[in-house]
Short mmCIF file of C-alpha atoms in Angstrom, two decimals:
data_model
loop_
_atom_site.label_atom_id
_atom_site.label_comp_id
_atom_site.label_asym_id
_atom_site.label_seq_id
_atom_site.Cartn_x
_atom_site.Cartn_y
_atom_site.Cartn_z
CA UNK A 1 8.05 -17.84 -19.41
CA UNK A 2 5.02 -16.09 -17.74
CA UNK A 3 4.63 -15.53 -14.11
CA UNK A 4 1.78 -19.12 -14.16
CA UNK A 5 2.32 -20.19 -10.36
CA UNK A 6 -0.40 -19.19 -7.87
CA UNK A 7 0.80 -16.98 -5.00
CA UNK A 8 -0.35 -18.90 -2.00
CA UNK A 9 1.32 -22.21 -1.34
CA UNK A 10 -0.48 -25.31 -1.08
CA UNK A 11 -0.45 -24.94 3.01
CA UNK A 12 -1.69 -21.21 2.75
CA UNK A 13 -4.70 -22.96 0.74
CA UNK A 14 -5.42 -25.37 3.06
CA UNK A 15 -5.68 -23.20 5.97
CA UNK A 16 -7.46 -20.68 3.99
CA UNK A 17 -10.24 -23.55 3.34
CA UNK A 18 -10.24 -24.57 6.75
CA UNK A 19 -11.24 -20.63 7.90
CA UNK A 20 -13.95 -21.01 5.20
CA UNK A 21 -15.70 -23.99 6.86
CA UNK A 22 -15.00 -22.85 10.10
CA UNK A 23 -17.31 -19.67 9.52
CA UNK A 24 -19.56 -21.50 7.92
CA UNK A 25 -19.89 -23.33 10.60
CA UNK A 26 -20.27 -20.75 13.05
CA UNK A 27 -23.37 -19.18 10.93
CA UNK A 28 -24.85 -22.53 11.07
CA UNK A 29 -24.66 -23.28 14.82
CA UNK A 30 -26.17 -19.97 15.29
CA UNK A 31 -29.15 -20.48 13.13
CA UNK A 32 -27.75 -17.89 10.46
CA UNK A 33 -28.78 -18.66 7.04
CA UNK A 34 -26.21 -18.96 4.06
CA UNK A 35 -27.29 -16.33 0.86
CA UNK A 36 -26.26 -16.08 -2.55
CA UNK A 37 -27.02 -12.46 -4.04
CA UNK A 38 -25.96 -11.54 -7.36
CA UNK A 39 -22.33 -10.75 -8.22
CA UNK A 40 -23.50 -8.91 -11.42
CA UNK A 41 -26.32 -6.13 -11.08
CA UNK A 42 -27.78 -3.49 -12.72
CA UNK A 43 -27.34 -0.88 -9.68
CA UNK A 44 -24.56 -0.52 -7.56
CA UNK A 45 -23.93 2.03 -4.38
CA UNK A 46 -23.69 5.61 -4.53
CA UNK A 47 -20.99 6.24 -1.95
CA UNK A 48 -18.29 8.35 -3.62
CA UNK A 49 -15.20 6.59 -2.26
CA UNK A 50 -16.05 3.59 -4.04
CA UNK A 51 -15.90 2.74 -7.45
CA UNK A 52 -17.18 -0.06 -8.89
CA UNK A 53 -16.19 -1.65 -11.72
CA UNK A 54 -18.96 -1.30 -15.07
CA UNK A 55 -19.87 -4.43 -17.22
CA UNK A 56 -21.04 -2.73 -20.24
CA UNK A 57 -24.51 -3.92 -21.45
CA UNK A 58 -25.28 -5.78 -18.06
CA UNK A 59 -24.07 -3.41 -14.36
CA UNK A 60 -21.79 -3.68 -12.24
CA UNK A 61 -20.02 -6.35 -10.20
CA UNK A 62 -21.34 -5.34 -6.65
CA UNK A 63 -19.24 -3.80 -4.55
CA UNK A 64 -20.68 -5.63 -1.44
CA UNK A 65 -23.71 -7.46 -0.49
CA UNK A 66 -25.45 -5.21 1.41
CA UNK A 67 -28.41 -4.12 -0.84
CA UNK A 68 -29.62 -7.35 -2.13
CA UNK A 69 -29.27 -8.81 1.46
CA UNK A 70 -31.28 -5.91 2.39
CA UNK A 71 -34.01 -6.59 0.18
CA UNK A 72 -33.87 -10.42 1.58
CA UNK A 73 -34.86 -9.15 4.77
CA UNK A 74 -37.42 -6.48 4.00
CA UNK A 75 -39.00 -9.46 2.08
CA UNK A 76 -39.05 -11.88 5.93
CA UNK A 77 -35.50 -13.43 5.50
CA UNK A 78 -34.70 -14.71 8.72
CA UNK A 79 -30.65 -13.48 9.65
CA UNK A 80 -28.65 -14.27 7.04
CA UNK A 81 -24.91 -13.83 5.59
CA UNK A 82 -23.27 -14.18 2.37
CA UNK A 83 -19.48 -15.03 1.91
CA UNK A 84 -18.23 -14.46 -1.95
CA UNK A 85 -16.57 -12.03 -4.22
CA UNK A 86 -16.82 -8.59 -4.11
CA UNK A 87 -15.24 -5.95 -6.62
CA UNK A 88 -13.65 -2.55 -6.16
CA UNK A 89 -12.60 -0.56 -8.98
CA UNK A 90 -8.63 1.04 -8.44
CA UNK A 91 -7.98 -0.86 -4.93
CA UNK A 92 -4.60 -2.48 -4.96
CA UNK A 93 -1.62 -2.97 -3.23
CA UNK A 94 -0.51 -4.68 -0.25
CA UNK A 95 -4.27 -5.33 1.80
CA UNK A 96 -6.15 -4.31 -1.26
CA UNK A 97 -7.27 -6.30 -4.57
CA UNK A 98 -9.89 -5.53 -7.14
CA UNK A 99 -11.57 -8.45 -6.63
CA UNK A 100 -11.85 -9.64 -2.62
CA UNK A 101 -13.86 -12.08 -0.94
CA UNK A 102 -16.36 -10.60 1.45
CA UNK A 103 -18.30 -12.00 4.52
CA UNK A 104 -21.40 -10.02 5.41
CA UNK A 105 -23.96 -10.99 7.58
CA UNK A 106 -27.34 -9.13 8.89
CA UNK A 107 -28.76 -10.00 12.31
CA UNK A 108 -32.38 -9.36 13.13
CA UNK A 109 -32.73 -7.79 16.48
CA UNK A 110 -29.70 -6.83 17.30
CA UNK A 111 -27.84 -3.46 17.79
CA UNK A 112 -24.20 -2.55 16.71
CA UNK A 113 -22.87 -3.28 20.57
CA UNK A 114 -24.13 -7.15 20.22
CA UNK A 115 -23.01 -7.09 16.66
CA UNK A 116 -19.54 -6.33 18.10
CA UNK A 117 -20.14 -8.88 20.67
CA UNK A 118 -20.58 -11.53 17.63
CA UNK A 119 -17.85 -10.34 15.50
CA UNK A 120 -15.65 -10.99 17.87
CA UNK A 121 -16.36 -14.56 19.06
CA UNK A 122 -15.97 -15.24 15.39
CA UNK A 123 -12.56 -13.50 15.04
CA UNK A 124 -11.85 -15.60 18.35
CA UNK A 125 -13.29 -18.46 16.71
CA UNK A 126 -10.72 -18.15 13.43
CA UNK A 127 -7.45 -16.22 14.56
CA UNK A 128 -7.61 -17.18 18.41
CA UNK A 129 -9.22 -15.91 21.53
CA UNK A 130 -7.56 -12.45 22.80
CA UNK A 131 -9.05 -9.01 24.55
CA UNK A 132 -10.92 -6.85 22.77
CA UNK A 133 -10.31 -2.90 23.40
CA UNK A 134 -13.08 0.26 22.29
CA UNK A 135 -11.46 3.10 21.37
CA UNK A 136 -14.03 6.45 19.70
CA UNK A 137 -13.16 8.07 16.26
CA UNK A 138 -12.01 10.76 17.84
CA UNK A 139 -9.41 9.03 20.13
CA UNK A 140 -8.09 7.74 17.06
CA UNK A 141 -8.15 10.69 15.09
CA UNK A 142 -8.00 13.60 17.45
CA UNK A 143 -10.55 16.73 17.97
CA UNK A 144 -12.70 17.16 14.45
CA UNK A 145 -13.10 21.06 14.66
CA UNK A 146 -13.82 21.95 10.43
CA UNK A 147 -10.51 19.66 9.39
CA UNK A 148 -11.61 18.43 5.56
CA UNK A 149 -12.88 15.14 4.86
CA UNK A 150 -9.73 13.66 3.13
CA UNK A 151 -7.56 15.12 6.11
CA UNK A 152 -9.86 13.43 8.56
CA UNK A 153 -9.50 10.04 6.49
CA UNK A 154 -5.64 10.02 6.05
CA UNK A 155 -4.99 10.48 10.13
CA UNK A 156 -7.72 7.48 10.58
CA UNK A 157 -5.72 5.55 8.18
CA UNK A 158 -2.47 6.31 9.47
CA UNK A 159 -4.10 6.01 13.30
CA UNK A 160 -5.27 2.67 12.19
CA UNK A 161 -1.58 1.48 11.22
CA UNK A 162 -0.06 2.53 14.51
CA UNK A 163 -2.57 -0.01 16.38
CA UNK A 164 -0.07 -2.31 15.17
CA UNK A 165 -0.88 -5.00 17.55
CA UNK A 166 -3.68 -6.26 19.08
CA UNK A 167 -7.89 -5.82 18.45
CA UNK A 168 -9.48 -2.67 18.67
CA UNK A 169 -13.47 -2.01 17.66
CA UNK A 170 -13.56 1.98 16.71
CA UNK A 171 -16.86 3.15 17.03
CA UNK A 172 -18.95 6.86 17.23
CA UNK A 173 -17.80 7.23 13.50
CA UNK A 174 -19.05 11.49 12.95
CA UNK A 175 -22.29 11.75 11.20
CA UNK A 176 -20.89 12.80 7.83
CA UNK A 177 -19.26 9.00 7.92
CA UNK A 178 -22.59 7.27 9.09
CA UNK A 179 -22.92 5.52 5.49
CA UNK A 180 -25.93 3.21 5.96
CA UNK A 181 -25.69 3.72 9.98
CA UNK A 182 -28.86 5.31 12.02
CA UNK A 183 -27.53 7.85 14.26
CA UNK A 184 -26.77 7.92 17.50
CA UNK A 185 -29.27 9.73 20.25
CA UNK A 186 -26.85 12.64 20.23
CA UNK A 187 -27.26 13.07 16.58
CA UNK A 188 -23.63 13.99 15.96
CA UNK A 189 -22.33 10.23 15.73
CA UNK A 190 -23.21 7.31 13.89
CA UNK A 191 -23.94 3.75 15.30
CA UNK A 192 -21.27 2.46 13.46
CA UNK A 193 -18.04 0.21 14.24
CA UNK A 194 -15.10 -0.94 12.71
CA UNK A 195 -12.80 -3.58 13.61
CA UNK A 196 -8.79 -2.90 13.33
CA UNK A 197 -6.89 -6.12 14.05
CA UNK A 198 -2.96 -5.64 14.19
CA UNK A 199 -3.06 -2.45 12.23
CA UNK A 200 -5.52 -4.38 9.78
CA UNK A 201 -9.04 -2.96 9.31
CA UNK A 202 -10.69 -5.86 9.06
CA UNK A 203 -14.75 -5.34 9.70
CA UNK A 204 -16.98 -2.51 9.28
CA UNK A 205 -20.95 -2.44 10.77
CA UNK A 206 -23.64 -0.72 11.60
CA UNK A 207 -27.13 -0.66 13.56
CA UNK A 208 -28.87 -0.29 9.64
CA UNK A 209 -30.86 3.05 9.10
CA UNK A 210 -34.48 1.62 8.26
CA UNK A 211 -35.91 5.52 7.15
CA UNK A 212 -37.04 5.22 3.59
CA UNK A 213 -36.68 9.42 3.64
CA UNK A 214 -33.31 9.20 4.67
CA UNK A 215 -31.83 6.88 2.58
CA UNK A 216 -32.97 9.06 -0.26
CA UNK A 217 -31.24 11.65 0.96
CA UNK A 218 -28.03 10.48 2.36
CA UNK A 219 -27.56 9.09 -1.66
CA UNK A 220 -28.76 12.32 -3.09
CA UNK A 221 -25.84 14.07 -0.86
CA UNK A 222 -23.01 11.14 -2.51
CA UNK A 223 -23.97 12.42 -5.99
CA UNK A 224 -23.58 15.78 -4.95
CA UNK A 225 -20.23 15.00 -3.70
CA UNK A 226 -19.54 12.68 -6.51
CA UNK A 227 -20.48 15.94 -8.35
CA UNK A 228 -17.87 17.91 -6.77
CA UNK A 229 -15.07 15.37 -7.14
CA UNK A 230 -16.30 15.10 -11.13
CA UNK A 231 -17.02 11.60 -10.39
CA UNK A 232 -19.98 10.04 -12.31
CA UNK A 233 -23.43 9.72 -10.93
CA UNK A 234 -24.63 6.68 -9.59
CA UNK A 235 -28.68 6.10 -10.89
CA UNK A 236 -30.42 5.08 -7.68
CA UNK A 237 -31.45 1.85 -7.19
CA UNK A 238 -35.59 2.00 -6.97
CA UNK A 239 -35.70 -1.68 -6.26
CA UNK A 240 -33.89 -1.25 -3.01
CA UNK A 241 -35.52 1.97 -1.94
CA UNK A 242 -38.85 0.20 -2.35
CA UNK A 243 -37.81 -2.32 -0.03
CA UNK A 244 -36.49 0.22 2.47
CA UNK A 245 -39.89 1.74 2.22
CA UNK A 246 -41.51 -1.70 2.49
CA UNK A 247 -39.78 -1.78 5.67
CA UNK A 248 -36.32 -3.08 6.76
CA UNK A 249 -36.85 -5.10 10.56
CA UNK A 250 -34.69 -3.99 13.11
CA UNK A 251 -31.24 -4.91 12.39
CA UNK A 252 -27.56 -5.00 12.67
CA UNK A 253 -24.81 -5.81 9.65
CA UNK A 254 -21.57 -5.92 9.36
CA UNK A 255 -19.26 -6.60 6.63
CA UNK A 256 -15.41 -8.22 6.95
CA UNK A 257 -12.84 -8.61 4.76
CA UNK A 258 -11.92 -12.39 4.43
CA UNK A 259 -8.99 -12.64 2.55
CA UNK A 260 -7.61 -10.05 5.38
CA UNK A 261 -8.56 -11.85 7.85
CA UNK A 262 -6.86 -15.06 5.87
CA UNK A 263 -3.79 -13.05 6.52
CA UNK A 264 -3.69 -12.30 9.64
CA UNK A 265 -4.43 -16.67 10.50
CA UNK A 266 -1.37 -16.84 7.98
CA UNK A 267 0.81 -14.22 9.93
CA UNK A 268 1.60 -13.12 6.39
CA UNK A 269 2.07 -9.06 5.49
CA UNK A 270 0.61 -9.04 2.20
CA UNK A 271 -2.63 -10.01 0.91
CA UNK A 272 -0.99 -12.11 -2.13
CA UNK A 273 0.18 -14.59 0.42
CA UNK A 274 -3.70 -14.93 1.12
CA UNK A 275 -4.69 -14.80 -2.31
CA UNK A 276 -4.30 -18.25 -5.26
CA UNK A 277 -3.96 -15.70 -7.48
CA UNK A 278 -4.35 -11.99 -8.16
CA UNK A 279 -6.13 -12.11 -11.50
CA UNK A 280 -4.05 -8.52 -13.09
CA UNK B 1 5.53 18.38 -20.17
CA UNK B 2 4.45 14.47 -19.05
CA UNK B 3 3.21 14.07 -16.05
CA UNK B 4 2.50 10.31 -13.85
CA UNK B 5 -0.80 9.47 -12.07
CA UNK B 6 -0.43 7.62 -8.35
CA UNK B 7 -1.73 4.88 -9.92
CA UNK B 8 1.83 4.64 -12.48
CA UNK B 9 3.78 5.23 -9.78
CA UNK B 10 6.56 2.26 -10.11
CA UNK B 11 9.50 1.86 -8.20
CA UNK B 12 12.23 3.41 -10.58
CA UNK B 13 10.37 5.98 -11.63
CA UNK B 14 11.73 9.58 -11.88
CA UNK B 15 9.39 12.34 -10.62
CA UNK B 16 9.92 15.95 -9.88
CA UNK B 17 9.26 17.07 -6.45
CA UNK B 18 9.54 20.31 -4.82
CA UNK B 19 11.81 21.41 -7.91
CA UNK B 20 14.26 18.17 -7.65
CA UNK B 21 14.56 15.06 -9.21
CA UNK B 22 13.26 11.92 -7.15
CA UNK B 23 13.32 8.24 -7.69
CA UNK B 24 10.37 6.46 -6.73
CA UNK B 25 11.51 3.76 -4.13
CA UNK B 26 8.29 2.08 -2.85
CA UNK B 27 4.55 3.14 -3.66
CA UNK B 28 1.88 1.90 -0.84
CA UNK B 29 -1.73 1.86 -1.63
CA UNK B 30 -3.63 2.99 1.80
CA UNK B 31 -7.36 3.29 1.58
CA UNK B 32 -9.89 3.10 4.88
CA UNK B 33 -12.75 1.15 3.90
CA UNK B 34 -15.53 4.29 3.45
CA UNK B 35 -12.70 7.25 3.08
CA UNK B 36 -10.49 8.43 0.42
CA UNK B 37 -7.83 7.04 -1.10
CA UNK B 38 -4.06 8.04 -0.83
CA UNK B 39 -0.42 6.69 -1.86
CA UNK B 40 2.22 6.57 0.73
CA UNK B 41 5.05 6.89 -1.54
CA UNK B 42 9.17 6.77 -0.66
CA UNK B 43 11.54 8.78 -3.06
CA UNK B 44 15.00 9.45 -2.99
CA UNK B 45 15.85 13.23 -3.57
CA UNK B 46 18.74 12.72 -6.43
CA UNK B 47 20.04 15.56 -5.76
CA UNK B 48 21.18 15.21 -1.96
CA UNK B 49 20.45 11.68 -1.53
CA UNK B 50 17.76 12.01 0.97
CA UNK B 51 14.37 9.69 1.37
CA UNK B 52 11.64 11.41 1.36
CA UNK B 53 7.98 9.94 2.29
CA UNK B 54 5.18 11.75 1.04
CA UNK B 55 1.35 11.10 0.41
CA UNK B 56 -0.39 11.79 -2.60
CA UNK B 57 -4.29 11.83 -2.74
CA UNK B 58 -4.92 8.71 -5.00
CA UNK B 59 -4.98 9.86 -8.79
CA UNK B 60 -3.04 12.82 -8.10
CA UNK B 61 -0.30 13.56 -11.11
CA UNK B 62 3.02 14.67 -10.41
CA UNK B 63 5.38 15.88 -13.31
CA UNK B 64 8.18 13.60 -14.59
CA UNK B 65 11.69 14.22 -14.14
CA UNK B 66 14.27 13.92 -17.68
CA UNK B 67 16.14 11.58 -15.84
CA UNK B 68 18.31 8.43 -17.17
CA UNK B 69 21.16 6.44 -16.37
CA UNK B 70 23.84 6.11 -19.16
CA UNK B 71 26.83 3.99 -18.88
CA UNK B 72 30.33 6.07 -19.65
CA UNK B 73 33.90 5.99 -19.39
CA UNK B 74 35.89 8.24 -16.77
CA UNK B 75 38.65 9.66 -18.91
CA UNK B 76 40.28 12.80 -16.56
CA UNK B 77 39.74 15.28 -13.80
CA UNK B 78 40.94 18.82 -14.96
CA UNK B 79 41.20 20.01 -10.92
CA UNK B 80 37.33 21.07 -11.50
CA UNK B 81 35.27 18.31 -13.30
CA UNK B 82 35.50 15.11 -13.84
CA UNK B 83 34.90 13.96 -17.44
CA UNK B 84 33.06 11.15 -18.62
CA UNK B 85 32.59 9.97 -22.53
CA UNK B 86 29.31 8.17 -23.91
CA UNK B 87 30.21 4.82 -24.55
CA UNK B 88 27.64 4.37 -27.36
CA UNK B 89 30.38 5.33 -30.36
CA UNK B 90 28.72 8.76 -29.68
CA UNK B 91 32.28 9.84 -28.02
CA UNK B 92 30.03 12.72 -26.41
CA UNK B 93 31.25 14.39 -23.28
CA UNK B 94 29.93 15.47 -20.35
CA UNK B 95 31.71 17.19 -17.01
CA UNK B 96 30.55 16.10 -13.97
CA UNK B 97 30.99 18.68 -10.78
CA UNK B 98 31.97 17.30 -7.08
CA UNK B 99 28.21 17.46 -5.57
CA UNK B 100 27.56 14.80 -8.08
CA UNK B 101 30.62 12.48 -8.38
CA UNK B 102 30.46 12.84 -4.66
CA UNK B 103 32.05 9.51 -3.06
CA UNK B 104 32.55 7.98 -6.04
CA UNK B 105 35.23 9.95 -6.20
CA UNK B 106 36.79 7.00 -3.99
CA UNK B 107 36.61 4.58 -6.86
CA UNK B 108 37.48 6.27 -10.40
CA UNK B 109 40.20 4.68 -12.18
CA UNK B 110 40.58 5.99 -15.80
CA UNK B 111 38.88 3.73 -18.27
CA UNK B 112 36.83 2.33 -16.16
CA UNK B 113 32.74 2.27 -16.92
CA UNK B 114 30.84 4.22 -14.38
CA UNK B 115 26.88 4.80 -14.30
CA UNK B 116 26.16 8.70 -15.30
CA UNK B 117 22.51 9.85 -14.01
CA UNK B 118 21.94 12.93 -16.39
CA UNK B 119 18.84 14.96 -15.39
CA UNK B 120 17.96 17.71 -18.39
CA UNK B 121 21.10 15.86 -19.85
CA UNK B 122 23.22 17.70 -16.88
CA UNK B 123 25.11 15.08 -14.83
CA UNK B 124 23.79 14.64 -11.53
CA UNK B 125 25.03 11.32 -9.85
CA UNK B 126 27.81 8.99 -10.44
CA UNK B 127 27.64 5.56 -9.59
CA UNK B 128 30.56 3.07 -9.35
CA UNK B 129 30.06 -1.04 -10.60
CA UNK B 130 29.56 -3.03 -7.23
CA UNK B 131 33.43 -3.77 -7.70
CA UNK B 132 36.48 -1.58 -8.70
CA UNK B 133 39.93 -3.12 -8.92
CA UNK B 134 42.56 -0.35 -7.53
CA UNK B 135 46.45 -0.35 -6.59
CA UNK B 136 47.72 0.15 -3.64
CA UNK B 137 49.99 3.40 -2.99
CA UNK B 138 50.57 3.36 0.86
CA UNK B 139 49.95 0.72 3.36
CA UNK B 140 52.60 -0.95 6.12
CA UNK B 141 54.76 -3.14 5.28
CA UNK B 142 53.73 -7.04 4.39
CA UNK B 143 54.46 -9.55 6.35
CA UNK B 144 55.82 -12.88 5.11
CA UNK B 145 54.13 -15.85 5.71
CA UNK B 146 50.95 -14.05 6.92
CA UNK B 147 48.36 -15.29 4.43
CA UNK B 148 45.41 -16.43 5.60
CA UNK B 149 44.60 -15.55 8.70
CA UNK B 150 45.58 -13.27 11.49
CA UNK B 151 44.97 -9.32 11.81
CA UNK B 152 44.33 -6.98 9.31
CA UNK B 153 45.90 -3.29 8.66
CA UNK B 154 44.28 -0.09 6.42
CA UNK B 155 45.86 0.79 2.89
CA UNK B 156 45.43 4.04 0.56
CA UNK B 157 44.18 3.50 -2.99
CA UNK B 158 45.35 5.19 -6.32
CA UNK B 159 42.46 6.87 -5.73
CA UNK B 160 43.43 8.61 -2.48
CA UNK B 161 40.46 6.53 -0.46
CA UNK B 162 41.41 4.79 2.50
CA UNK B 163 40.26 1.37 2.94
CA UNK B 164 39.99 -1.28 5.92
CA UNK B 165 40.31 -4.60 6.54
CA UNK B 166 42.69 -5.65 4.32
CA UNK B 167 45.06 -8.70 5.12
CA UNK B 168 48.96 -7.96 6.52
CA UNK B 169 50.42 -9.63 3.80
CA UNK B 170 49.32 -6.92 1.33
CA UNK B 171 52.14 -4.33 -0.55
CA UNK B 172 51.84 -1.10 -2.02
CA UNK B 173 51.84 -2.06 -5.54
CA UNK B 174 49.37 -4.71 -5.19
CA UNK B 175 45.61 -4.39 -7.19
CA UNK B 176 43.06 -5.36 -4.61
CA UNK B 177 39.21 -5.92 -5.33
CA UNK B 178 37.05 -3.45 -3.23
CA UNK B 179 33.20 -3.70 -2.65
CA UNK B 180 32.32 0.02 -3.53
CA UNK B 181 28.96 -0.13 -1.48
CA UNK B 182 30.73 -1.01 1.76
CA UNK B 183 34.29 0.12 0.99
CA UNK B 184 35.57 -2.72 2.17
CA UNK B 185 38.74 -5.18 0.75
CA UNK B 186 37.54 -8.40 -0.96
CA UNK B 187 40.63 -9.73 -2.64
CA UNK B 188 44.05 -9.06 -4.17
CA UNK B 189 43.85 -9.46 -7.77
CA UNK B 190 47.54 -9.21 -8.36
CA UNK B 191 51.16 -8.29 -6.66
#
């Protein structure tokens, strides 16, 4: 007899579609509009910790969002979000799944400190109102000096886990770990947040970089890293840096992990409790 | 010489670390959303029995370990090694030394079918079943009419272990059931 029976129980399910409606009806008292971007693209991102997963003949299944809902708004979308599958190629176990659902949402206007500001009413909104504490990158991680990239991102990880309990917004990520982030005045940090809830990193944003110039270059440098790790290269997607150079307004995004946050409202450990199914 | 990716890592799995033999006990998938990944992984040194908790950069390969479990019959100790015989008709022998028959030492009764761990086909670890039935050689008198409730008194097995809790009204002579993962009595089997 196979393994047929869905993972989440019927209650799980029904509180899961109540957290659905209940975002969508926080976009929608707040004016923000409701996208649908493709799932299946010809590009995908160049950033060389994630791999997407290839559909020969047609792309990839998009690893987020973020570049389709970019080219919304360099075309006059007003603020906008998008809440549907996203894929990662080789993330599983107990908070990760190939194939997650992700809420991401752009807000004209505003920096990352608002953005903050509006993830967490939302969180309030679907896990319950409680305080909200800032820590920096480097409180979490200790001093940088020249420690290597992958030692850096195993003490965040671990760092994250031991904020066990309670809601924390890291921000000041180091340059190197801007991503799609403009840079802070100081030029050594990045105007990019995350959000760790009970050990869980839930929500990642960013006051968007708008420089055409610079987006070039910050995905030449993840191919010559992907390079390095004999990873493949990523072709760059043209269509979105013609938008970038079209102009992207002012902005602020952030992306959250909804099945995650699912879990957490279900005071469940493992994303399968969140989940109908796994799909492998 | 095979080798296992992060990614096979399965709970069960033999791997060699550090020169010894390991048995993968849990395998945790921890990734921050824009860094690398890694594998938190738990493994039991077979050798001394300790857990060890390493990480592994994700897609890192670690070499196997020649490592299975066979079931075989104790037959003797020679004042050295303990002897055990394939029970697959092969009636092949191996000696096992005291680092690996270790506590089970407690629980072998001639016959019997114990779980060999052979590593490079040298014998390694012996495990006892759940439950051994042993006699007793030494315990205090039994006391009539005590048999159900009331205290309870230590007795010495066949096997030279010393076990507690058992009931008053045992004898020496008696075969008593013993839970070989808590030492403990669970029943007399017969007087």
């Amino acid at each position: 007899m196979s393994d047929w029976q869905p993972l989440a129980s019927v209650t799980q399910l029904q509180q899961r579609a109540l957290l659905l409606s209940s975002a969508r009806a926080f976009f929608a008292e707040r004016n923000v509009l409701e996208v649908q971007t493709p799932v299946l693209a010809k590009h995908t991102v160049t950033e060389p910790d994630i791999q997407s997963i290839e559909v020969p003949g047609f792309g990839y299944l998009q690893t987020s969002p973020e570049y389709h809902i970019k080219r919304l708004l360099a075309a006059g979308a007003p603020s906008c979000y998008q809440l549907g599958p996203a894929f990662r190629f080789g993330e599983q176990g107990r908070l990760h799944n190939p194939e997650f659902t992700m809420l991401e949402w752009y807000r004209l206007d505003f920096d990352h400190w608002l953005l903050m500001d509006e993830v967490a009413e939302l969180v309030d909104q679907l896990l319950g109102a409680k305080p909200y504490q800032q820590l920096s990158y480097t409180d979490l991680v200790g001093p940088l000096g020249d420690r290597p990239r992958d030692e850096l991102d195993l003490a965040f990880a671990r760092a994250c886990e031991r904020l066990s309990a309670g809601r924390f917004f890291i921000t000041d990520y180091p340059a190197e770990q801007a991503a799609l982030a403009r840079l802070n005045p100081d030029g050594l940090t990045a105007a990019r947040f995350e959000l760790v809830v009970d050990g869980v990193e839930l929500a990642n944003g960013y006051w968007e970089l708008t420089d055409p110039a610079e987006h070039r270059r910050r995905f030449a440098k993840d191919n010559e890293s992907r390079g390095q790790r004999t990873l493949p290269q990523v072709a760059l997607d043209e269509a979105f840096l013609d938008a970038m150079k079209a102009g992207l307004p002012n902005c602020a995004g952030v992306a959250l992990g909804f099945d995650r946050l699912v879990m957490l409202a279900l005071g469940v450990k493992d994303l399968s409790q969140a989940l109908a199914f796994r799909g492998q | 010489m095979a080798t296992y990716s992060t990614n096979e890592f399965r709970s069960g799995m033999k791997v060699m670390l550090d020169g010894d033999p390991c048995n993968i006990l849990e395998n945790e998938f921890v990734k921050p959303g824009k860094g690398q990944a890694f594998n938190r992984v738990k493994m039991r040194n077979l050798m001394n029995g300790r857990v060890w908790e390493r990480t592994f950069k994700s897609g890192e390969s670690i070499e196997a370990a020649d490592v299975i479990d066979s079931d075989m019959e104790y037959l003797y100790n020679d004042g050295e090694f303990w002897h055990f015989m394939k029970t697959d008709d092969s009636y092949e022998q191996v000696a096992a030394g005291a680092a690996a028959v270790a506590e089970c030492q407690n629980w072998l009764k001639e016959q019997d079918i114990y779980q060999v761990t052979l590593w490079n086909d040298d014998p390694i670890a012996v495990t006892p079943p759940n439950f051994v039935e042993l006699e007793v050689t030494e315990t205090d008198p039994g006391l009539k009419g005590d048999t159900a409730n009331g205290g309870t008194k230590p007795a010495t097995l066949s096997t030279g272990a010393t076990i507690k809790g058992v009931p008053l009204f045992i004898n020496i002579g008696d075969v008593l059931k013993v839970d070989t993962r808590t030492g403990e009595y669970v029943s007399r089997v017969k007087t």
